[in-house]
Coordinates of C-alpha atoms and ligand atoms in Angstrom, one line a residue:
X799 CA 2.1 22.3 13.1
X800 CA 1.6 19.1 14.9
X801 CA 1.4 15.8 13.0
X802 CA 1.9 12.3 14.3
X803 CA 0.0 10.3 11.7
X804 CA 2.9 8.2 10.4
X805 CA 5.5 5.9 11.7
X806 CA 8.4 8.2 11.0
X807 CA 7.0 11.0 13.2
X808 CA 9.8 13.0 15.0
X809 CA 11.0 11.2 18.1
X810 CA 8.0 8.9 17.8
X811 CA 6.1 11.8 19.4
X812 CA 5.1 14.3 16.7
X813 CA 6.5 16.5 13.9
X814 CA 6.3 20.2 15.1
X815 CA 8.7 22.2 12.9
X816 CA 8.7 20.3 9.7
X817 CA 7.7 16.8 8.8
X818 CA 10.3 14.1 8.7
X819 CA 8.5 13.3 5.5
X820 CA 9.5 16.8 4.2
X821 CA 6.0 18.3 4.7
X822 CA 6.4 22.0 5.5
X823 CA 4.4 23.7 8.2
X824 CA 2.1 25.5 5.8
X825 CA 1.3 22.3 4.0
X826 CA 0.6 20.5 7.3
X827 CA -1.7 23.3 8.3
X828 CA -3.5 23.3 5.0
X829 CA -4.1 19.5 5.4
X830 CA -5.5 20.0 8.9
X831 CA -7.9 22.6 7.5
X832 CA -8.9 20.2 4.7
X833 CA -9.7 17.6 7.3
X834 CA -11.7 20.2 9.2
X835 CA -13.8 21.4 6.3
X836 CA -14.3 17.8 5.1
X837 CA -15.7 16.8 8.5
X838 CA -18.0 19.9 8.1
X839 CA -19.1 18.7 4.7
X840 CA -19.8 15.3 6.1
X841 CA -21.8 16.8 9.0
X842 CA -24.0 18.9 6.6
X843 CA -24.5 15.9 4.3
X844 CA -25.5 13.7 7.2
X845 CA -28.0 16.4 8.4
X846 CA -29.5 16.5 4.9
X847 CA -29.8 12.7 5.1
X848 CA -29.6 12.1 1.3
X849 CA -27.1 9.9 -0.4
X850 CA -25.2 12.3 -2.6
X851 CA -22.6 10.6 -4.8
X852 CA -20.6 13.7 -5.6
X853 CA -20.3 14.6 -1.9
X854 CA -19.2 11.1 -1.0
X855 CA -16.6 11.1 -3.8
X856 CA -15.3 14.5 -2.6
X857 CA -15.0 13.3 1.0
X858 CA -13.0 10.2 0.0
X859 CA -10.8 12.3 -2.3
X860 CA -10.1 14.9 0.3
X861 CA -9.1 12.4 3.0
X862 CA -6.8 10.7 0.5
X863 CA -5.0 14.1 -0.2
X864 CA -3.9 14.2 3.4
X865 CA -2.3 10.7 3.5
X866 CA 1.4 10.8 4.3
X867 CA 3.5 11.5 1.2
X868 CA 0.5 12.0 -1.2
X869 CA 0.4 15.8 -1.6
X870 CA 3.0 18.4 -0.8
X871 CA 1.3 21.2 -2.8
X872 CA 0.0 23.8 -0.3
X873 CA -1.6 26.0 -3.0
X874 CA -3.4 23.0 -4.5
X875 CA -4.6 21.9 -1.1
X876 CA -6.1 25.3 -0.2
X877 CA -7.8 25.2 -3.6
X878 CA -9.4 21.9 -2.6
X879 CA -10.4 23.5 0.8
X880 CA -12.3 26.2 -1.1
X881 CA -14.0 23.7 -3.3
X882 CA -15.1 21.8 -0.3
X883 CA -16.5 24.9 1.5
X884 CA -18.4 25.8 -1.6
X885 CA -19.9 22.4 -1.9
X886 CA -20.8 22.4 1.8
X887 CA -22.3 25.9 1.6
X888 CA -24.5 24.8 -1.3
X889 CA -25.8 21.9 0.8
X890 CA -26.2 24.2 3.8
X891 CA -28.6 26.4 1.9
X892 CA -31.0 23.5 1.7
X893 CA -31.1 23.1 5.5
X894 CA -33.6 25.4 7.1
X895 CA -33.0 24.6 10.7
X896 CA -29.3 25.0 11.3
X897 CA -29.6 24.6 15.1
X898 CA -26.9 22.4 16.6
X899 CA -24.6 22.4 13.6
X900 CA -21.0 22.7 14.7
X901 CA -18.3 25.1 13.6
X902 CA -16.9 22.4 11.3
X903 CA -20.2 22.7 9.3
X904 CA -20.7 26.4 9.6
X905 CA -17.2 27.7 9.0
X906 CA -17.1 29.5 5.7
X907 CA -14.8 31.9 3.9
X908 CA -13.0 32.3 0.6
X909 CA -10.5 34.8 2.0
X910 CA -7.0 33.5 1.9
X911 CA -5.7 35.1 5.0
X912 CA -8.7 33.9 7.0
X913 CA -8.2 30.4 5.7
X914 CA -4.5 30.5 6.6
X915 CA -5.5 31.7 10.1
X916 CA -8.0 29.0 10.6
X917 CA -5.6 26.4 9.3
X918 CA -3.3 27.1 12.2
X919 CA -6.1 26.8 14.7
X920 CA -7.6 23.4 13.8
X921 CA -4.8 20.9 14.6
X922 CA -5.2 17.6 16.3
X923 CA -3.9 19.0 19.7
X924 CA -7.3 20.8 20.0
X925 CA -8.5 17.6 21.6
X926 CA -7.1 18.0 25.1
X927 CA -7.8 14.6 26.5
X928 CA -5.0 12.2 25.4
X929 CA -7.2 9.1 25.1
X930 CA -10.0 10.9 23.3
X931 CA -7.4 12.4 20.9
X932 CA -5.8 9.0 20.4
X933 CA -9.1 7.2 19.5
X934 CA -10.3 10.1 17.4
X935 CA -7.1 10.2 15.4
X936 CA -7.0 6.4 15.1
X937 CA -10.5 6.6 13.6
X938 CA -9.6 9.5 11.3
X939 CA -6.4 7.9 10.1
X940 CA -8.3 4.6 9.5
X941 CA -10.8 6.6 7.5
X942 CA -8.1 8.2 5.4
X943 CA -6.8 4.7 4.4
X944 CA -10.3 3.5 3.8
X945 CA -11.1 6.6 1.7
X946 CA -8.0 5.9 -0.5
X947 CA -9.2 2.4 -1.2
X948 CA -12.7 3.5 -1.7
X949 CA -11.6 6.2 -4.2
X950 CA -9.6 3.6 -6.2
X951 CA -12.8 1.5 -6.5
X952 CA -14.9 4.5 -7.3
X953 CA -12.9 5.5 -10.3
X954 CA -13.4 2.0 -11.7
X955 CA -17.2 2.5 -11.3
X956 CA -17.5 0.4 -8.1
X957 CA -19.4 1.9 -5.1
X958 CA -20.7 0.7 -1.8
X959 CA -23.1 3.2 -0.3
X960 CA -22.6 1.5 3.1
X961 CA -18.9 2.5 3.0
X962 CA -19.7 6.0 1.8
X963 CA -22.3 6.5 4.5
X964 CA -20.0 5.2 7.2
X965 CA -17.1 7.4 6.2
X966 CA -19.4 10.5 6.4
X967 CA -21.0 9.4 9.7
X968 CA -17.8 8.4 11.4
X969 CA -16.1 11.7 10.3
X970 CA -19.0 13.6 12.0
X971 CA -18.6 11.4 15.1
X972 CA -15.0 12.5 15.5
X973 CA -16.1 16.1 15.8
X974 CA -18.4 15.6 18.8
X975 CA -17.1 17.4 21.9
X976 CA -18.5 15.0 24.5
X977 CA -17.0 11.8 23.4
X978 CA -17.0 8.8 25.8
X979 CA -14.1 6.4 25.5
X980 CA -16.3 3.3 25.1
X981 CA -18.2 5.0 22.2
X982 CA -14.9 5.9 20.6
X983 CA -13.7 2.4 20.9
X984 CA -16.8 1.2 19.1
X985 CA -16.2 3.7 16.4
X986 CA -12.7 2.4 15.9
X987 CA -14.0 -1.1 15.6
X988 CA -16.7 -0.1 13.2
X989 CA -14.0 1.6 11.1
X990 CA -12.2 -1.7 10.9
X991 CA -15.4 -3.5 9.8
X992 CA -16.0 -1.0 7.1
X993 CA -12.4 -1.1 6.1
X994 CA -12.9 -4.8 5.2
X995 CA -15.9 -3.7 3.1
X996 CA -13.8 -1.1 1.3
X997 CA -11.0 -3.5 0.6
X998 CA -13.5 -6.1 -0.6
X999 CA -15.0 -3.5 -2.9
X1000 CA -11.6 -2.5 -4.3
X1001 CA -10.7 -6.2 -4.8
X1002 CA -13.8 -6.7 -6.8
X1003 CA -13.2 -3.5 -8.8
X1004 CA -9.6 -4.5 -9.6
X1005 CA -10.2 -8.1 -10.4
X1006 CA -13.4 -7.5 -12.4
X1007 CA -11.7 -4.8 -14.4
X1008 CA -8.3 -6.3 -14.9
X1009 CA -8.7 -10.1 -14.2
X1010 CA -7.3 -12.1 -11.2
X1011 CA -3.6 -11.6 -10.5
X1012 CA -1.7 -14.7 -11.6
X1013 CA 1.8 -16.0 -10.9
X1014 CA 4.2 -13.9 -12.8
X1015 CA 7.9 -13.6 -13.1
X1016 CA 8.6 -9.8 -13.1
X1017 CA 11.7 -8.5 -14.9
X1018 CA 13.6 -5.8 -12.9
X1019 CA 16.2 -5.0 -15.5
X1020 CA 16.1 -2.0 -17.9
X1021 CA 15.5 -2.3 -21.6
X1022 CA 17.1 -0.1 -24.3
X1023 CA 14.1 2.0 -25.2
X1024 CA 13.0 5.2 -23.5
X1025 CA 10.6 4.5 -20.7
X1026 CA 7.9 6.0 -18.4
X1027 CA 8.0 5.0 -14.7
X1028 CA 4.6 4.8 -13.0
X1029 CA 4.3 4.7 -9.2
X1030 CA 1.7 4.8 -6.5
X1031 CA -1.4 2.6 -6.3
X1032 CA -3.8 3.8 -9.1
X1033 CA -4.4 0.9 -11.5
X1034 CA -6.9 3.0 -13.5
X1035 CA -4.1 5.4 -14.4
X1036 CA -1.9 2.4 -15.2
X1037 CA -4.5 1.2 -17.7
X1038 CA -4.9 4.6 -19.3
X1039 CA -1.1 5.0 -19.6
X1040 CA -0.6 1.6 -21.2
X1041 CA -3.4 2.2 -23.7
X1042 CA -2.3 5.7 -24.7
X1043 CA 1.4 4.7 -25.1
X1044 CA 1.0 1.4 -26.8
X1045 CA 2.3 2.4 -30.3
X1046 CA 4.7 5.2 -29.1
X1047 CA 8.0 3.3 -29.0
X1048 CA 8.1 4.0 -25.3
X1049 CA 8.1 1.3 -22.6
X1050 CA 6.3 1.3 -19.3
X1051 CA 7.9 0.4 -16.0
X1052 CA 6.3 0.2 -12.6
X1053 CA 7.9 1.5 -9.4
X1054 CA 7.2 0.6 -5.7
X1055 CA 3.5 -0.1 -5.1
X1056 CA 2.7 -0.2 -8.8
X1057 CA 4.7 -3.5 -9.1
X1058 CA 1.6 -5.7 -8.7
X1059 CA 0.2 -4.3 -11.9
X1060 CA 2.6 -6.8 -13.5
X1061 CA 0.4 -9.6 -12.1
X1062 CA -2.9 -8.6 -13.8
X1063 CA -3.8 -10.3 -17.1
X1064 CA -5.2 -7.1 -18.5
X1065 CA -1.9 -5.3 -18.2
X1066 CA 0.3 -8.2 -19.2
X1067 CA -1.1 -8.2 -22.7
X1068 CA 0.7 -4.9 -23.5
X1069 CA 4.0 -5.8 -25.2
X1070 CA 5.5 -2.4 -24.2
X1071 CA 4.9 -3.1 -20.5
X1072 CA 8.5 -3.8 -19.7
X1073 CA 8.5 -4.7 -16.0
X1074 CA 9.5 -3.2 -12.7
X1075 CA 12.3 -0.7 -11.9
X1076 CA 13.9 -0.3 -8.5
X1077 CA 12.4 -0.7 -5.1
X1078 CA 10.1 0.8 -2.6
X1079 CA 9.1 4.5 -2.4
X1080 CA 12.0 5.9 -0.3
X1081 CA 14.6 5.0 -2.9
X1082 CA 13.1 7.3 -5.4
X1083 CA 15.6 10.2 -5.3
X1084 CA 18.3 7.9 -6.7
X1085 CA 16.1 5.6 -8.8
X1086 CA 14.2 8.4 -10.5
X1087 CA 17.5 10.1 -11.4
X1088 CA 18.8 6.8 -12.9
X1089 CA 15.5 6.2 -14.8
X1090 CA 16.2 9.1 -17.2
X1091 CA 12.6 9.3 -18.4
X1092 CA 9.4 10.8 -17.1
X1093 CA 7.8 9.6 -13.9
X1094 CA 4.1 9.6 -13.1
X1095 CA 3.2 9.6 -9.4
X1096 CA -0.4 8.5 -9.1
X1097 CA -0.7 8.5 -5.3
X1098 CA 1.6 8.3 -2.2
X1099 CA 4.5 7.9 -1.6
X1100 CA 6.3 11.0 -2.9
X1101 CA 9.7 11.8 -1.5
X1102 CA 10.7 15.5 -1.7
X1103 CA 13.3 16.1 -4.4
X1104 CA 16.9 17.0 -3.7
X1105 CA 17.8 20.6 -4.8
X1106 CA 20.2 19.4 -7.5
X1107 CA 17.8 16.7 -8.9
X1108 CA 17.5 16.2 -12.6
X1109 CA 13.9 15.0 -12.8
X1110 CA 11.8 17.9 -11.4
X1111 CA 10.7 18.7 -15.0
X1112 CA 10.0 15.1 -15.7
X1113 CA 7.9 14.2 -12.7
X1114 CA 4.1 14.4 -13.1
X1115 CA 1.3 13.8 -10.6
X1116 CA -2.2 12.7 -11.0
X1117 CA -5.3 12.1 -8.8
X1118 CA -4.8 13.2 -5.2
X1119 CA -1.0 13.3 -5.5
X1120 CA 0.7 16.7 -5.8
X1121 CA 4.1 18.3 -5.6
X1122 CA 4.9 22.0 -6.1
X1123 CA 6.5 22.6 -9.5
X1124 CA 5.4 19.3 -11.0
X1125 CA 2.7 19.2 -13.6
X1126 CA -0.6 17.7 -12.4
X1127 CA -2.7 15.7 -14.8
X1128 CA -6.3 16.3 -14.1
X1129 CA -9.1 13.9 -15.1
X1130 CA -11.8 15.2 -17.3
X1131 CA -15.5 14.9 -16.4
X1132 CA -15.4 11.3 -17.6
X1133 CA -12.4 10.4 -15.5
X1134 CA -10.1 10.3 -18.6
X1135 CA -6.6 11.6 -18.1
X1136 CA -4.5 12.7 -21.1
X1137 CA -1.0 11.4 -20.7
X1138 CA 0.2 12.5 -24.1
X1139 CA 2.6 15.2 -22.7
X1140 CA 4.4 12.5 -20.7
X1141 CA 4.6 10.1 -23.6
X1142 CA 6.0 12.8 -25.9
X1143 CA 8.6 13.8 -23.3
X1144 CA 9.6 10.1 -22.9
X1145 CA 10.4 9.9 -26.6
X1146 CA 13.1 12.6 -26.1
X1147 CA 14.8 10.8 -23.1
X1148 CA 17.5 8.1 -22.8
X1149 CA 16.6 4.6 -21.9
X1150 CA 16.8 3.8 -18.1
X1151 CA 20.1 3.0 -16.6
X1152 CA 20.1 -0.7 -15.6
X1153 CA 20.0 -1.1 -11.8
X1154 CA 19.8 -4.9 -11.5
X1155 CA 19.4 -8.0 -13.6
X1156 CA 16.8 -9.7 -11.6
X1157 CA 13.5 -11.6 -12.0
X1158 CA 11.2 -11.9 -9.0
X1159 CA 8.0 -14.0 -8.9
X1160 CA 4.8 -12.6 -7.6
X1161 CA 1.0 -12.6 -8.2
X1162 CA -0.2 -14.7 -5.2
X1163 CA -3.5 -13.0 -4.6
X1164 CA -6.4 -15.0 -3.1
X1165 CA -7.7 -16.5 -6.4
X1166 CA -4.3 -17.8 -7.4
X1167 CA -3.4 -19.2 -4.0
X1168 CA -6.8 -20.8 -3.5
X1169 CA -6.2 -22.6 -6.8
X1170 CA -3.0 -23.9 -5.2
X1171 CA -4.6 -24.7 -1.9
X1172 CA -4.6 -28.5 -2.3
X1173 CA -0.8 -28.4 -2.8
X1174 CA -0.3 -26.0 0.0
X1175 CA -2.4 -28.2 2.4
X1176 CA -0.4 -31.2 1.2
X1177 CA 2.9 -29.5 2.0
X1178 CA 1.6 -28.5 5.5
X1179 CA 0.4 -32.0 6.2
X1180 CA 3.6 -33.5 5.1
X1181 CA 5.4 -31.1 7.5
X1182 CA 7.3 -29.3 4.7
X1183 CA 5.5 -26.0 5.5
X1184 CA 5.5 -25.5 9.2
X1185 CA 4.2 -22.0 9.4
X1186 CA 3.1 -18.9 7.5
X1187 CA 4.2 -15.5 8.5
X1188 CA 2.2 -12.5 7.3
X1189 CA 4.7 -9.7 6.8
X1190 CA 2.6 -7.2 4.9
X1191 CA 2.5 -3.5 5.2
X1192 CA 4.8 -0.6 4.4
X1193 CA 8.4 0.0 3.9
X1194 CA 10.2 3.1 5.4
X1195 CA 13.5 4.8 5.1
X1196 CA 15.0 4.2 8.6
X1197 CA 17.7 1.7 9.4
X1198 CA 15.5 0.0 12.0
X1199 CA 13.6 -1.6 9.2
X1200 CA 16.6 -3.8 8.4
X1201 CA 14.9 -5.8 11.1
X1202 CA 12.4 -7.1 8.5
X1203 CA 15.2 -8.3 6.1
X1204 CA 17.0 -10.0 8.9
X1205 CA 13.8 -11.5 10.3
X1206 CA 12.9 -12.8 6.8
X1207 CA 16.4 -14.2 6.3
X1208 CA 16.4 -15.8 9.7
X1209 CA 13.1 -17.7 9.3
X1210 CA 13.6 -21.5 9.1
X1211 CA 13.3 -22.9 5.6
X1212 CA 9.9 -24.5 6.3
X1213 CA 8.3 -21.0 6.9
X1214 CA 6.5 -19.2 4.1
X1215 CA 6.0 -15.4 4.1
X1216 CA 2.7 -14.0 2.9
X1217 CA 3.1 -10.4 2.0
X1218 CA 1.4 -7.3 0.4
X1219 CA 2.3 -3.7 0.3
X1220 CA 5.8 -2.1 -0.2
X1221 CA 7.1 -3.9 2.9
X1222 CA 8.0 -6.7 0.6
X1223 CA 11.0 -4.9 -0.8
X1224 CA 12.8 -5.7 2.4
X1225 CA 13.0 -9.4 1.5
X1226 CA 11.6 -10.1 -2.0
X1227 CA 15.0 -9.8 -3.6
X1228 CA 16.8 -12.0 -1.1
X1229 CA 16.3 -15.3 -3.0
X1230 CA 14.6 -17.1 -0.2
X1231 CA 13.9 -20.1 -2.5
X1232 CA 10.8 -22.3 -2.5
X1233 CA 9.3 -25.3 -0.9
X1234 CA 8.6 -28.0 -3.5
X1235 CA 7.7 -25.2 -6.0
X1236 CA 5.9 -22.9 -3.6
X1237 CA 8.0 -19.7 -3.3
X1238 CA 8.8 -18.8 0.3
X1239 CA 7.7 -15.2 -0.3
X1240 CA 4.1 -15.1 -1.7
X1241 CA 3.4 -11.6 -2.8
X1242 CA -0.4 -10.9 -3.0
X1243 CA 0.0 -7.3 -4.3
X1244 CA -0.4 -3.8 -3.0
X1245 CA -1.2 -2.9 0.6
X1246 CA -4.9 -3.0 -0.1
X1247 CA -4.4 -6.6 -1.2
X1248 CA -3.9 -7.4 2.5
X1249 CA -7.6 -8.3 2.0
X1250 CA -6.2 -11.2 -0.2
X1251 CA -4.1 -12.4 2.7
X1252 CA -7.2 -12.6 4.9
X1253 CA -9.1 -14.5 2.2
X1254 CA -6.1 -16.9 1.9
X1255 CA -6.2 -17.4 5.7
X1256 CA -9.9 -18.0 5.7
X1257 CA -9.5 -20.5 2.8
X1258 CA -6.8 -22.3 4.8
X1259 CA -9.0 -22.4 7.9
X1260 CA -11.7 -24.1 5.9
X1261 CA -9.2 -26.5 4.2
X1262 CA -7.9 -27.6 7.6
X1263 CA -11.5 -27.8 9.1
X1264 CA -10.7 -25.2 11.8
X1265 CA -13.2 -23.0 13.6
X1266 CA -11.0 -20.1 14.3
X1267 CA -8.6 -18.2 12.0
X1268 CA -6.2 -17.9 15.0
X1269 CA -5.8 -21.7 15.2
X1270 CA -3.9 -21.7 11.9
X1271 CA -0.2 -22.0 11.9
X1272 CA 0.1 -18.3 11.0
X1273 CA 2.1 -15.5 12.7
X1274 CA 1.5 -11.8 11.9
X1275 CA 4.5 -9.5 11.8
X1276 CA 3.2 -6.3 10.2
X1277 CA 5.2 -3.2 9.3
X1278 CA 3.3 0.0 9.2
X1279 CA 4.2 3.5 7.9
X1280 CA 1.1 5.5 6.7
X1281 CA -2.6 5.5 7.1
X1282 CA -3.5 2.8 4.6
X1283 CA -1.7 0.5 7.0
X1284 CA -3.9 1.8 9.8
X1285 CA -7.0 0.7 8.0
X1286 CA -5.4 -2.7 7.2
X1287 CA -4.6 -3.2 10.9
X1288 CA -8.1 -2.2 12.0
X1289 CA -9.6 -4.5 9.3
X1290 CA -7.5 -7.4 10.6
X1291 CA -8.7 -6.7 14.1
X1292 CA -12.3 -6.6 13.1
X1293 CA -11.9 -10.0 11.4
X1294 CA -10.8 -11.4 14.7
X1295 CA -7.0 -11.7 14.0
X1296 CA -5.1 -11.8 17.2
X1297 CA -1.5 -11.5 18.4
X1298 CA -0.3 -9.2 15.7
X1299 CA 3.3 -8.0 16.1
X1300 CA 3.4 -4.4 14.9
X1301 CA 6.6 -2.4 14.1
X1302 CA 9.0 -1.0 13.7
X1303 CA 7.4 1.1 16.5
X1304 CA 3.9 1.4 17.8
X1305 CA 2.0 4.4 16.5
X1306 CA 2.8 7.6 18.4
X1307 CA -0.9 8.5 18.3
X1308 CA -1.8 5.5 20.5
X1309 CA -2.1 6.6 24.1
X1310 CA -1.0 4.2 26.9
X1311 CA -4.7 3.5 27.6
X1312 CA -5.4 2.7 24.0
X1313 CA -2.3 0.4 23.8
X1314 CA -3.5 -1.4 26.9
X1315 CA -6.9 -1.9 25.3
X1316 CA -5.3 -3.3 22.1
X1317 CA -3.0 -5.6 24.1
X1318 CA -5.8 -6.9 26.4
X1319 CA -8.3 -7.5 23.6
X1320 CA -6.2 -8.4 20.6
X1321 CA -2.8 -9.3 21.9
X1322 CA -1.1 -6.7 19.8
X1323 CA 2.6 -6.3 20.7
X1324 CA 5.5 -4.3 19.5
X1325 CA 8.4 -6.0 17.8
X1326 CA 11.5 -6.8 19.8
X1327 CA 14.9 -7.9 18.5
X1328 CA 15.2 -10.2 15.5
X1329 CA 16.5 -13.0 17.6
X1330 CA 13.7 -12.8 20.2
X1331 CA 11.0 -12.5 17.7
X1332 CA 12.3 -15.4 15.6
X1333 CA 12.3 -17.4 18.8
X1334 CA 8.7 -16.5 19.7
X1335 CA 7.2 -16.6 16.2
X1336 CA 8.8 -19.8 15.0
X1337 CA 8.2 -21.7 18.3
Ligands
SF4_150 FE1 5.7 13.8 10.4 FE2 4.6 11.6 9.3 FE3 3.1 13.8 9.7 FE4 5.1 13.8 7.8 S1 3.2 12.6 7.8 S2 4.6 15.4 9.2 S3 6.6 12.5 8.9 S4 4.0 12.5 11.3
SF3_151 FE1 4.0 1.8 0.7 FE2 3.8 4.5 0.8 FE3 2.4 2.1 2.8 FE4 0.8 0.8 -0.1 S1 3.9 3.3 -1.0 S2 2.3 0.5 1.3 S3 4.2 3.2 2.4

């Protein structure tokens, strides 16, 4: 195996024996094959030249499966590989002239051993030129993130055919053997542009379906009734779970990236929606034990369970998530998921163990902040807010991420943090206070709500009468971990945001040439020490 798609990759070079994330070699290979056949499906669909909703949906779902910490179930992934080949072969039959189609498009078998053999052969190291590989994978990882957001919008009935077409076309582009570096750079930039579209689509889907997030004080303490803990990013699952459990006597708690569900008016109306439990994804071994009740993982990030865990039988997956030994809840043909088994199980469980008595304010997505913009502008003009620091992105399990807590704590009191994604857990419980009623940590929501942060920046640019978003008193100190953060980064670049500090390390998949390109054109830089970065970013 060789995988270097996330920030925790071994030695910041690549995982070769087993993933630091816990992904085993056979799972890694199955994901490589899934990417391979999905690129083949895209190529065949492009050759046919017809928009096919089912194919587009499948492509996004498949890419999503391979995101870090989404699916550890090798058997389930090979099943998806077979479904993809079947779908592709059906399309292939409609093409008379197969001349010029690549092996991605033509490869076909249902034989398990042949699939396993192929899975070993199709890894990312097949691209020999380091810069070509770097830009190809940067595109592919961006597409994975985009596909995840696209899928979340799709299940709510929102589609943008431009996004679907782009994903299919770009996937095919990454398979071409004679790639020129400038063309690949264009592809990367186009991926960012379409990433903005996908995030805008998801924003519309979420806010139209569930209302605009609003300022909310979220309770992190445990109640005394049995509960269900829901994690991941899928708000559609959240809605179905709340609705199905409303008269059951069971309470619903969010974990990690599901926290922002607390900010939506549609969800707040359920009395049995208790609040949030715990922190970001990598604390789940301990926090899932303490929760006592069942857990529903709707997407990434799953952490492999410890051998002596007590929640294996209580953890369920849905959507593109999967974990061997955990029951997977499939959607029916109408997208409905039956969570009754989880609800019944919850009734037999003890209430969660209380982890903390804490209330944290969030819900500062673009609509809410724009409503407050007069006050914000007033505070800036009065000199009470000197700077905004965008600190969105991902959290991760390594000690080096203490940097983000220390950086947040070290910021002067006239600096406001704008955040989205699970990176917030590094500083949202620190009690950083407020500036005349404006909290110093403004949480817009999930990682996809980084779109909101850009909308806020654009609104501030207008409010201050500036021409360029980079003239605002804003610094970007982004933490990345998985591929959703890759599309967020590419989207920010495509919107013209410059001088982003990226950490805790630069992606291993960026070759020195690609890093030089990003430095020269966008001023991207790695983080340094807390002291040095505070000095630069607060200057
Ligand atoms: Fe390694 Fe990250 Fe790939 Fe897991 S997802 S195998 S940790 S690079
Ligand atoms: Fe977190 Fe996995 Fe990226 Fe959605 S839950 S931000 S890491």
